[in-house]
GROMACS .gro file of C-alpha atoms in nm:
model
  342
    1UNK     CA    1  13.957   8.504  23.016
    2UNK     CA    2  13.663   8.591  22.815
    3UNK     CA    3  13.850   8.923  22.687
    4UNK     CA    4  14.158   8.686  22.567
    5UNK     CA    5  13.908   8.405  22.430
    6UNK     CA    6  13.785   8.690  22.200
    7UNK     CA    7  14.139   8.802  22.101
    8UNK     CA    8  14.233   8.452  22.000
    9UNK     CA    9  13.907   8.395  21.784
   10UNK     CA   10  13.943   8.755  21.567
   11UNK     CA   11  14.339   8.602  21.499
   12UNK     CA   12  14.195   8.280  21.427
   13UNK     CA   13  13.961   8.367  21.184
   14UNK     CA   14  14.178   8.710  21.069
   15UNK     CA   15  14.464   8.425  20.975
   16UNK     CA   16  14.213   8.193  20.811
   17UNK     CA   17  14.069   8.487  20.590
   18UNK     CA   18  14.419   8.541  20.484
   19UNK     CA   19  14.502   8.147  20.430
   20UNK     CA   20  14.194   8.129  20.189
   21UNK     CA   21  14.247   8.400  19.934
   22UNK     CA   22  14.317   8.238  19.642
   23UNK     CA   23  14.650   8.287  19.409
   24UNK     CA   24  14.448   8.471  19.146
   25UNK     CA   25  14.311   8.701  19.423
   26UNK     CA   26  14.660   8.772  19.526
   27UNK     CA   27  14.778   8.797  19.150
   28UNK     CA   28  14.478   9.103  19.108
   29UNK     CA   29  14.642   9.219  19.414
   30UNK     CA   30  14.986   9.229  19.256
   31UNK     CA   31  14.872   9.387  18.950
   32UNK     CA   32  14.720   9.684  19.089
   33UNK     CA   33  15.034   9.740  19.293
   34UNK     CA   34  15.225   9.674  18.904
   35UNK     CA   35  14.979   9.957  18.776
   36UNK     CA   36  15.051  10.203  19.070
   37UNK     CA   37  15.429  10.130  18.987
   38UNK     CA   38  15.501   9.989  19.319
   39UNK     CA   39  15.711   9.724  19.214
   40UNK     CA   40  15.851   9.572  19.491
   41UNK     CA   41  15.497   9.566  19.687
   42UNK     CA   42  15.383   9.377  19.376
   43UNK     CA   43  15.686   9.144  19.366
   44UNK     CA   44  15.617   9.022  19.686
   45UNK     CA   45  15.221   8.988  19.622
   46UNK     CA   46  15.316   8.776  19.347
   47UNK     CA   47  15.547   8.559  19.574
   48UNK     CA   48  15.213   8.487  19.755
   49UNK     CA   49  15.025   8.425  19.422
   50UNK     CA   50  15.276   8.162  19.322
   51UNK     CA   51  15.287   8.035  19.682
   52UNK     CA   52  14.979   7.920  19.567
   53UNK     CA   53  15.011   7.797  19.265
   54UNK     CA   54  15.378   7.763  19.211
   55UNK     CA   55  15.261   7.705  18.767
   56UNK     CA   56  15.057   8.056  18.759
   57UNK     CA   57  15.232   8.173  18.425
   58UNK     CA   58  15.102   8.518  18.466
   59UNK     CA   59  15.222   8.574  18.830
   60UNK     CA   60  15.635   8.414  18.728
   61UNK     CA   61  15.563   8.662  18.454
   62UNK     CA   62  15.487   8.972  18.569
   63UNK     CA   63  15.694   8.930  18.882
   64UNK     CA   64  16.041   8.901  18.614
   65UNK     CA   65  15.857   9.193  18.447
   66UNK     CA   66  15.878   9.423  18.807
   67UNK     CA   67  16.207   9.227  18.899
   68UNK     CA   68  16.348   9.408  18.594
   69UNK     CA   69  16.188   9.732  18.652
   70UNK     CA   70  16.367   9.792  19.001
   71UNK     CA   71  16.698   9.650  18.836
   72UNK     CA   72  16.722   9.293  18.991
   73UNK     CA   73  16.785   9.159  18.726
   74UNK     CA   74  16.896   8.811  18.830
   75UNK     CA   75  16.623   8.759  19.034
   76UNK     CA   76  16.402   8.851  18.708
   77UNK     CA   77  16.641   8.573  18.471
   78UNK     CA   78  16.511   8.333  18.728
   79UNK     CA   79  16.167   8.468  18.677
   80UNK     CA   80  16.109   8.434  18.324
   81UNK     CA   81  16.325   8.158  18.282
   82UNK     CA   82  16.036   7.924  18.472
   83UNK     CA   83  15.748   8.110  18.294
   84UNK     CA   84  15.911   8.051  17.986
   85UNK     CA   85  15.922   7.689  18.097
   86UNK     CA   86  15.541   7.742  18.170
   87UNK     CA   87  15.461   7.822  17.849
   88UNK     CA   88  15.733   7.828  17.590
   89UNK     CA   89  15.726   8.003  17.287
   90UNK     CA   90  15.545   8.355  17.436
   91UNK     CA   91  15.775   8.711  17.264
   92UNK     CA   92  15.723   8.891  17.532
   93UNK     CA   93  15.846   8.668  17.817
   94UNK     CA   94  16.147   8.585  17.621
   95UNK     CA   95  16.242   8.937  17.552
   96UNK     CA   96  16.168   9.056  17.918
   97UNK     CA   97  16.464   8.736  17.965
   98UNK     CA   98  16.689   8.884  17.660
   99UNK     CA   99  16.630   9.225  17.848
  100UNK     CA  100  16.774   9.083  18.240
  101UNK     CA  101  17.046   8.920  18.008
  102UNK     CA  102  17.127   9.243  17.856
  103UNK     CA  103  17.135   9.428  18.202
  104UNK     CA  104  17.341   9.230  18.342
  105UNK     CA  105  17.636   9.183  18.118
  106UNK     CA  106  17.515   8.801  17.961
  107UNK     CA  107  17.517   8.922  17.569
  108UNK     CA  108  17.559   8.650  17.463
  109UNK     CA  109  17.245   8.445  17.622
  110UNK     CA  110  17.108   8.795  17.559
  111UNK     CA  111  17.152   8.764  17.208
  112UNK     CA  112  17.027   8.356  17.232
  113UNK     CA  113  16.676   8.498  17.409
  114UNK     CA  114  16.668   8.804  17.108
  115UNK     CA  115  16.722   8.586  16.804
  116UNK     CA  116  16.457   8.305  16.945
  117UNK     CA  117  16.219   8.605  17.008
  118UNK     CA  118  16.244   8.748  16.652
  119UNK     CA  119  16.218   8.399  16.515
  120UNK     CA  120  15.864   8.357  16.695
  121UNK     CA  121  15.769   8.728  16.596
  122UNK     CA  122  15.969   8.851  16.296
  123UNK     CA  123  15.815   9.164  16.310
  124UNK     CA  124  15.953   9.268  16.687
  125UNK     CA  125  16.188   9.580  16.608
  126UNK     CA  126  16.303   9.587  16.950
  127UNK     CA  127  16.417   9.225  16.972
  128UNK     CA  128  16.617   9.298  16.631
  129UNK     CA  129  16.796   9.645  16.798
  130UNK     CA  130  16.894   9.444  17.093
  131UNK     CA  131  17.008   9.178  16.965
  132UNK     CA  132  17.207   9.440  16.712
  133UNK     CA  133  17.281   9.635  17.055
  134UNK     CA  134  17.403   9.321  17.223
  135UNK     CA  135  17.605   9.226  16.916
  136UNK     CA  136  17.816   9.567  16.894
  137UNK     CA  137  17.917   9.490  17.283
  138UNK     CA  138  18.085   9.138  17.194
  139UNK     CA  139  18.225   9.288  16.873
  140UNK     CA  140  18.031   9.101  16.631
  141UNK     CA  141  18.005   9.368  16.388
  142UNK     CA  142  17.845   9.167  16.110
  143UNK     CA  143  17.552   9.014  16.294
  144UNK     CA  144  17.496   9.330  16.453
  145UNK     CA  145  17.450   9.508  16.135
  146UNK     CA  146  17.191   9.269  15.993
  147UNK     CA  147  17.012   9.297  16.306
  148UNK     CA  148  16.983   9.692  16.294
  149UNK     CA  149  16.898   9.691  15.936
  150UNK     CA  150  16.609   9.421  16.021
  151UNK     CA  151  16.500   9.719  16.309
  152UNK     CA  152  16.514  10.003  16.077
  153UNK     CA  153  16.323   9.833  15.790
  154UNK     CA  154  16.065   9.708  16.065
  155UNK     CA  155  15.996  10.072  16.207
  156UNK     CA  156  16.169  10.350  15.981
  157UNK     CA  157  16.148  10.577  16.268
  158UNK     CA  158  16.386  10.381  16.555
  159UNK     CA  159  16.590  10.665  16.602
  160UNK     CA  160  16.822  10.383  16.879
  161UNK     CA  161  16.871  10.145  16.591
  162UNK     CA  162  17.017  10.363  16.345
  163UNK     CA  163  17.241  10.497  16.578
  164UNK     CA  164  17.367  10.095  16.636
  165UNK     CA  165  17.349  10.027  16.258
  166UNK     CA  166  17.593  10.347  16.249
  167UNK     CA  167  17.811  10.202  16.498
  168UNK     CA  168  17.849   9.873  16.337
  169UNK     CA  169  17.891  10.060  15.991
  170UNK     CA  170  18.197  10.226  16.126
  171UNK     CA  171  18.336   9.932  16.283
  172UNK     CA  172  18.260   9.745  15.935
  173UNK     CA  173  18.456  10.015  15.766
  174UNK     CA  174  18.098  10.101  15.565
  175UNK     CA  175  18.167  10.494  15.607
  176UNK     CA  176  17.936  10.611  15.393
  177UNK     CA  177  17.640  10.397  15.513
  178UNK     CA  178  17.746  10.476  15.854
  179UNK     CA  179  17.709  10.831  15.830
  180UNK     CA  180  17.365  10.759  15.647
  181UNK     CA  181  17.221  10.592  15.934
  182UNK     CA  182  17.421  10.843  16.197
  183UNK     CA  183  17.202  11.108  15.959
  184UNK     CA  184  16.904  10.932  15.974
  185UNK     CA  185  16.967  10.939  16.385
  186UNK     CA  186  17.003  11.290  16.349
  187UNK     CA  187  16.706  11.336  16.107
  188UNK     CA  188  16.463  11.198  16.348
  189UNK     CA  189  16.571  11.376  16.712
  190UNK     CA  190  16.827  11.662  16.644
  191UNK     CA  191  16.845  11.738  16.988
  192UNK     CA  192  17.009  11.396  17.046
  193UNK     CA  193  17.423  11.401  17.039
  194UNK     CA  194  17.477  11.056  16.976
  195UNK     CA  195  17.462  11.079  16.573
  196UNK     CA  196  17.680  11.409  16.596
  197UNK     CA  197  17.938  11.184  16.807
  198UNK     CA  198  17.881  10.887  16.522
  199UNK     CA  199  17.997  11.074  16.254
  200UNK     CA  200  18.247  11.207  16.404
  201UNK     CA  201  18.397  10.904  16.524
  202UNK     CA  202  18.387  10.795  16.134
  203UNK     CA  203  18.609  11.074  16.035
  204UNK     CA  204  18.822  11.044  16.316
  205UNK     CA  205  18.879  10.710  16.330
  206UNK     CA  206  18.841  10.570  15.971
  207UNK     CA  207  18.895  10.895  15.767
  208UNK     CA  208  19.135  11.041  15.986
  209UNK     CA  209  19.029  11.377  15.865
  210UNK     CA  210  19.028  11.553  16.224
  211UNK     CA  211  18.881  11.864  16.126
  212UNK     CA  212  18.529  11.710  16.022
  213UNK     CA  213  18.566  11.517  16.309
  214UNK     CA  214  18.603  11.843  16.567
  215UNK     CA  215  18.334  12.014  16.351
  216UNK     CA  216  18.098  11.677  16.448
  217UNK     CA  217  18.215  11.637  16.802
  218UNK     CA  218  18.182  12.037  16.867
  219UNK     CA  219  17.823  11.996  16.802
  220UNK     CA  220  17.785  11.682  16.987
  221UNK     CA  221  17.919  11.903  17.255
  222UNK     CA  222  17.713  12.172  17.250
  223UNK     CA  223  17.416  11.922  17.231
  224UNK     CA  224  17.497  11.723  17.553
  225UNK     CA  225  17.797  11.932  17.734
  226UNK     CA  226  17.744  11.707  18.008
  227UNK     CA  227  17.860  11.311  17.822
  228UNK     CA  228  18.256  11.325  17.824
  229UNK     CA  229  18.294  11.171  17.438
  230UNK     CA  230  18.305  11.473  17.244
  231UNK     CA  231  18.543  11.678  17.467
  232UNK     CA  232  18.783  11.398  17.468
  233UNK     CA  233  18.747  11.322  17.100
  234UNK     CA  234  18.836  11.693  17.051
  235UNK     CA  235  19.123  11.692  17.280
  236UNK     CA  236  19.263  11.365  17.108
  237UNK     CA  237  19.173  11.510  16.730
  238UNK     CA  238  19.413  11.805  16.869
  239UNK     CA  239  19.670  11.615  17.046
  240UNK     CA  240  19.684  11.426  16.652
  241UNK     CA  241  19.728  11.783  16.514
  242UNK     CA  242  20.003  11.871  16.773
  243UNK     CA  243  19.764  12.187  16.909
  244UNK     CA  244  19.868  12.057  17.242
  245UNK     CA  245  19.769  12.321  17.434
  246UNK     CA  246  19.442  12.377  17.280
  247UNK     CA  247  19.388  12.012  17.392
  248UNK     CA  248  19.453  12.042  17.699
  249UNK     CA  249  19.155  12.261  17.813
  250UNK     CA  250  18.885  12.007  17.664
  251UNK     CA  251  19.084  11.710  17.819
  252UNK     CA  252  19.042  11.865  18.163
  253UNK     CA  253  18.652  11.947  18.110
  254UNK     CA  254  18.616  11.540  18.003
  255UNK     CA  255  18.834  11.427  18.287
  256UNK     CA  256  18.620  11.663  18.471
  257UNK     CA  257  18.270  11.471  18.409
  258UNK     CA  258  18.455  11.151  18.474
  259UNK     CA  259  18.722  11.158  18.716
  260UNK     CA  260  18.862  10.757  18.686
  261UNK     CA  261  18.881  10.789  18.312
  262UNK     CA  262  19.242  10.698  18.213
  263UNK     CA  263  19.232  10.747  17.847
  264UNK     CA  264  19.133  11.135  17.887
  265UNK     CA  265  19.440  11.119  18.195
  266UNK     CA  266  19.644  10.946  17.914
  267UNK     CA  267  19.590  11.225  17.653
  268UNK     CA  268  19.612  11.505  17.929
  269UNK     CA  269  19.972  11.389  18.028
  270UNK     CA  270  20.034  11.311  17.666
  271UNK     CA  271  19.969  11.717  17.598
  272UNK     CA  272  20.137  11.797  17.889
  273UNK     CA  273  20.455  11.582  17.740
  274UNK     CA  274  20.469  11.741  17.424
  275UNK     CA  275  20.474  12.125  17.580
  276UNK     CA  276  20.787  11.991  17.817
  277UNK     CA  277  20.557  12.032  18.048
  278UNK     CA  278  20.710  11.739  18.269
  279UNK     CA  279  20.567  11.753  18.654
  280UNK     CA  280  20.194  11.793  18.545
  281UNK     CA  281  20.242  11.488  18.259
  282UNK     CA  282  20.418  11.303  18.573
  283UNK     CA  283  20.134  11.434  18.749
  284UNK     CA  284  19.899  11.283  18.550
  285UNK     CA  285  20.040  10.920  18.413
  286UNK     CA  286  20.094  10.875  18.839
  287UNK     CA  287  19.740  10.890  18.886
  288UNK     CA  288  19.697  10.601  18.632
  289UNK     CA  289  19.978  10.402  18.745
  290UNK     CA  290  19.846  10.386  19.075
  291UNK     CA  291  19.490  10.288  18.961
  292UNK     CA  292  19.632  10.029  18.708
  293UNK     CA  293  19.906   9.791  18.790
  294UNK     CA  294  19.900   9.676  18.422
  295UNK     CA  295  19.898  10.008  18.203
  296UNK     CA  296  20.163  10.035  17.947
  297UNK     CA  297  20.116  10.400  17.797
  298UNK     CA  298  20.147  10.625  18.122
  299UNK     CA  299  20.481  10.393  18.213
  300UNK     CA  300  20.589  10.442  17.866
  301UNK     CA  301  20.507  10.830  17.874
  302UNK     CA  302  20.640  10.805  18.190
  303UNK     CA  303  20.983  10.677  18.151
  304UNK     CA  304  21.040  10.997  17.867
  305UNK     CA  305  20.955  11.198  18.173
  306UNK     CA  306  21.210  11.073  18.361
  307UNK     CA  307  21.469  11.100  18.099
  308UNK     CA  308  21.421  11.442  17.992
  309UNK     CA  309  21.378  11.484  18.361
  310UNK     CA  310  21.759  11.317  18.391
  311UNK     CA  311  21.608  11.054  18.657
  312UNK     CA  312  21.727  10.807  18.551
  313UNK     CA  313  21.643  10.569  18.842
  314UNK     CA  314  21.295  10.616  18.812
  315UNK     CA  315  21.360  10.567  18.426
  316UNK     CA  316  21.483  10.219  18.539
  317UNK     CA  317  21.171  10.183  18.783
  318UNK     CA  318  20.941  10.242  18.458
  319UNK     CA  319  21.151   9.979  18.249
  320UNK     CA  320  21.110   9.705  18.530
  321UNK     CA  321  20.750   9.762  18.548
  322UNK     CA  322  20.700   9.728  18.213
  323UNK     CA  323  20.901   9.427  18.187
  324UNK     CA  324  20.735   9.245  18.439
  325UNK     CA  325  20.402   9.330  18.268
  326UNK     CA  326  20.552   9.134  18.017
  327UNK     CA  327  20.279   9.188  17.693
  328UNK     CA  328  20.393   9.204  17.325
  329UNK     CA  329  20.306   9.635  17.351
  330UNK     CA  330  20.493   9.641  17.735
  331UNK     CA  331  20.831   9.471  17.578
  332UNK     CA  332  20.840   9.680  17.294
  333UNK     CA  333  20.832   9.993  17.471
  334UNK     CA  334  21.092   9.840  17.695
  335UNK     CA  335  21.335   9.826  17.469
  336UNK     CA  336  21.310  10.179  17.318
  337UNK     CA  337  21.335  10.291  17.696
  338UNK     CA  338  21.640  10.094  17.697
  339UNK     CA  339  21.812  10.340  17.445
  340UNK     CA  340  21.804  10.621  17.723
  341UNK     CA  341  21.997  10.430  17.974
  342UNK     CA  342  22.315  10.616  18.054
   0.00000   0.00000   0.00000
């Protein structure tokens, strides 16, 4: 009995030590577990902190702050949402929010929690690149190139911000200040491929001077042979120049690095078209169809096949599928399918 007594006393008091440490004791706690980057240790040390005091700013804080760092990034919305409640008005907590926006697809509350943090600190280059980061993903070219020139006149060395201000240049159709700020990308880490890739895009796309672009991407390439842009930008640039089968080997090295891409499959089977090369285009435009009820290209590609290929049931098959997709692009193609009906 006496043995047991004992037992129950060292829990009694052992759970009575632990019921009077305070919420800034557990906070300290949490922060050394923060500065040993054990983030969810901390987390849930700051879950006891604000156990305690469920208005401890600094705990909700740093606890979004770690919630972010291991990628839970709803958890860390939630987070800084009620610490910016706690005290409103503080940059960093509202970027850390603009940040778990950002992460998790909301750009556009991502861009809200950006613009409110550069209006408190006007200064805040990274609040003006993501919000100029943000506004590229939604399309909003305009706002997105005020925000990057805001970043880049804020801290003439953000290397990430000039490659966004590039971006939104070429969208904007400003090719020569695009490849100025794809240069000044370039300038500042020439080991990086992204700015190779920019310019490249500009001739490409906007120029549609393919040889500058294959001289851009090839470098791009060589930079970072492991990021599937420039070998499919190559392959495309070639497929555009009708060097099918010089395409064809840089389409397979991008499908390569990403397996479930169907716009390298697309140009692959496109190459394959051209050369008559009809089983391995079937080949490929299969693959999509099967992934993607909805695509119109590889049905359209598809249906030429078929022709050339005199089947003309599975001709038919391609028609009806594209009919019953039943967009503007889809109908049109139907109808020059039509034309090879015997």
């Amino acid at each position: 009995m006496k043995k047991i007594y004992g037992c129950f006393l060292f829990l009694f008091f052992g759970v009575s030590a632990i019921a009077q440490i305070s919420a800034v004791e557990w906070y300290n706690k949490g922060k050394k577990l923060q500065g040993e980057k054990n983030y969810k240790a901390a987390i849930d040390i700051y879950k006891k902190a604000i156990e305690k005091d469920n208005n401890f700013f600094d705990a909700w804080y740093e606890m979004g702050w770690c919630q972010n760092e291991i990628t839970n990034y709803n958890d860390a919305v939630l987070s800084l949402t009620k610490a910016d409640q706690l005290k409103p008005g503080m940059s960093s907590v509202i970027f850390e929010l603009g940040y778990a926006n950002e992460k998790k697809g909301s750009y556009s509350d991502a861009i809200f929690n950006y613009r409110k943090c550069a209006i408190i600190n006007p200064n805040y280059a990274s609040a003006w690149y993501h919000k100029g980061w943000c506004e590229n993903q939604i399309e909003i070219y305009d706002s997105a190139y005020y925000s990057c020139i805001n970043a880049v006149e804020i801290s003439a060395v953000y290397r990430e911000a000039y490659d966004e201000l590039g971006f939104a240049c070429y969208k904007l159709k400003k090719n020569e200040e695009a490849i100025n700020a794809y240069r000044q990308s370039i300038n500042l880490d020439p080991s990086k491929s992204a700015g190779f890739n920019g310019i490249g895009d500009v001739f490409k796309s906007n120029y549609k001077n393919y040889d500058s672009a294959i001289a851009y991407y090839n470098i791009a390439y060589e930079k970072n042979p492991r990021n599937k842009k420039a070998p499919y930008s190559i392959g495309w640039c070639l497929n555009e120049k009708g060097k099918f089968d010089e395409a064809i080997p840089y389409l397979k090295n991008a499908l390569a690095l990403d397996i479930n891409d169907n716009n390298t499959r697309t140009e692959l089977g496109y190459a394959y078209y051209k050369l008559k090369n009809y089983d391995d285009a079937l080949f490929q435009f299969t693959l999509i169809m099967n992934s993607s009820s909805t695509d119109e290209l590889s049905r359209y590609y598809a249906g030429f096949c078929y022709y050339l290929k005199d089947d003309q049931y599975n001709l038919k098959r391609m028609i009806d599928q594209l009919q019953n997709i039943n967009t503007t692009n889809s109908l049109r193609y139907v109808e020059t399918l039509k034309k090879y009906i015997k």
